[in-house]
Amino acid sequence: MKDQRVTRIEDLPGPKSQGELEEMKMPYEEYCRKVFSPGQEKTKPESLKGIRWLSTTMYIFTPHSVANLAELGAECIKVEMPRMGDPMRHTSPFNECYLYPLHDSRPMTGTGLGFTNANSNEYYITMDYHVPEMKEAFYRLVKLSDGLTECYRPGTFDRWKQSYRYLQELNPRFIYVWGGGFGYGPKVFGGSYDILGQAHAGLASVTGFHEDFGGHCTKHSNWCIDWYSGTQITVAILAALYWRRKTGLGTMIEFSQVQAATRCLGYTVPLYGRFGIVRQRWGNWDTQLCVHGIILCGKSDYPDEPNPQLKYEARYAVVSAFNDPDFKELCAIIGRNDLWDQYKTLQDRVRPQAQIAIYKALEEWAADKTRSQVVKTLTDAGLLAMPVMNDKEVYECEHFRQRGTIRWLDDPVFGDLLIQSGYSCGLMSKTPRRVNWLWRPVGADNVKIYHEMLGYPMSKIEEWYEKNLI
Amino acid sequence: MAELTPRQFLDTVLVPEKQSDHICWHCLHLKPALKGSKFPPADIIGWCKKIHWPHYWCVADFNVVKKCYAFEAK
């Protein structure tokens, strides 16, 4: 019982120590640098330590949901096909499948670069769990784990007696994630690819240049919906973990990729529902704001580079000046005050015809300038302008460098690797994400998991290996 | 046979799903729903590419457009 007559310093608001006092007096910038201190992640605790997760997944979408947990400190065990491993190892740069007629098979060994980032910090075991002989080991892993993410066709795990229905009998606290293309419903057997997610969700149709400008529906080059949906699964997992703390019970999470991608369609669906307007794509401009888009400048920043990405494409810049004073300033800079006279309000400017005229004038003004000149001129005038950076420039960017967004990792197996990985996500002061390793060879941790964790004798593990069960 | 413009040629190839009294059938800006297409839903005759450009506006089948400020003859 605390004595009410005594005032203890630690019960009072405000700094409790010299160190805390110093922190309170620091400028904000310095404070952020101190609390986030890139490069010091491994000296800090991990928020998900104590969670163990199984990843019976392939490619990017579902593995990424588990990689997020692993970067936050969960112990994640990736289960791969014996010998072969995750097909992503064989379908990505430097270890691709060769296409007919050159070759009509895919490499059975090795790991391509595309396997990076989607499975960081995990332990790699192999298991052919659909064989009855391996069921016991699989069930024992389930009893010792908090959850699992799988990506097989709906009903496959059920047929193999390892769906949520079966696993919750073994472990009522078990959280089970199915991630795939469509989920239950008329298209239950539809497969899942990023491009399919982007197309079926209606995202590709509002991406790219308008039909009237000769544009076609466009998918994002990178598999952004794979990464994005994986992250959404992670959010669901964290919510399920919190729910389990309150109820003691697991959850089944059924996650359709084509459904997830509709989440980033913003006002598209309500617009159709209320007004019957079918949203179309509007290229690198914006339907809500003007000026707020990407323009092409006349000259490259690297006229002498042999690399076409630098020589020809380092010419794009983002220009944003949509409120009235900014737009007025922009018109003065490009010597087109007539545009300001014509489009004095945002309502006037966002009209498509107005946008066409304004961006045309901007590109005419930029036709004899390099991208840097354009960005500098506009920035000096207090407007927002940014070069459209390629990966070389992103790598060299001082801002990212200081925040540790992109950095070199000394991977225990593969040596120096340049990664963004978990460091490109939001920063956390107390329990930051970290990347310990990007991937390990197929079956690298079989002994660790089967022998050290589950206690199977080495002779058993060798026998399974001989039988191709692991 | 007289030389067809690309537009006239497309009109021979892209047969619309419906016929109705909409003035839109004679308008430059209609993009008709094509014959045999299971998608879009059957309650529109097509899309107007003008009124909400760059977006397309679904022209309903059940309220017939007789007059339109954006009308331009083909």
PDB file of C-alpha atoms in Angstrom, chain A residues 210-213 272 275-280 282 287 352 356, chain B residues 31 41 43-44 47 49-50 52-59:
ATOM      1  CA  HIS A 210      -6.268   6.863 -70.804  1.00  0.00           C
ATOM      2  CA  GLU A 211      -7.654   4.985 -73.772  1.00  0.00           C
ATOM      3  CA  ASP A 212      -8.009   8.268 -75.657  1.00  0.00           C
ATOM      4  CA  PHE A 213      -4.257   8.851 -75.330  1.00  0.00           C
ATOM      5  CA  TYR A 272     -19.968   3.466 -59.772  1.00  0.00           C
ATOM      6  CA  PHE A 275     -23.574   7.584 -60.111  1.00  0.00           C
ATOM      7  CA  GLY A 276     -22.943   4.831 -62.635  1.00  0.00           C
ATOM      8  CA  ILE A 277     -19.602   6.382 -63.496  1.00  0.00           C
ATOM      9  CA  VAL A 278     -16.907   3.908 -64.462  1.00  0.00           C
ATOM     10  CA  ARG A 279     -13.573   5.257 -63.320  1.00  0.00           C
ATOM     11  CA  GLN A 280     -10.899   5.351 -65.976  1.00  0.00           C
ATOM     12  CA  TRP A 282      -5.526   9.101 -65.928  1.00  0.00           C
ATOM     13  CA  THR A 287      -8.049  13.387 -61.182  1.00  0.00           C
ATOM     14  CA  PRO A 352      -9.568  17.099 -67.974  1.00  0.00           C
ATOM     15  CA  ILE A 356      -4.242  18.599 -70.947  1.00  0.00           C
TER      16      ILE A 356
ATOM     17  CA  LYS B  31     -19.387   3.286 -76.537  1.00  0.00           C
ATOM     18  CA  PRO B  41     -24.744  -6.052 -66.764  1.00  0.00           C
ATOM     19  CA  ASP B  43     -29.299  -2.885 -67.924  1.00  0.00           C
ATOM     20  CA  ILE B  44     -27.103  -0.420 -69.809  1.00  0.00           C
ATOM     21  CA  TRP B  47     -21.098   4.123 -71.882  1.00  0.00           C
ATOM     22  CA  LYS B  49     -17.331   8.859 -73.019  1.00  0.00           C
ATOM     23  CA  LYS B  50     -18.061  12.557 -72.906  1.00  0.00           C
ATOM     24  CA  HIS B  52     -17.751  12.497 -67.148  1.00  0.00           C
ATOM     25  CA  TRP B  53     -14.606  12.205 -69.245  1.00  0.00           C
ATOM     26  CA  PRO B  54     -11.974  10.888 -68.450  1.00  0.00           C
ATOM     27  CA  HIS B  55     -14.347   8.500 -66.653  1.00  0.00           C
ATOM     28  CA  TYR B  56     -17.125   6.734 -68.509  1.00  0.00           C
ATOM     29  CA  TRP B  57     -20.759   7.110 -67.583  1.00  0.00           C
ATOM     30  CA  CYS B  58     -23.089   4.128 -67.761  1.00  0.00           C
ATOM     31  CA  VAL B  59     -26.063   4.952 -69.985  1.00  0.00           C
TER      32      VAL B  59
END
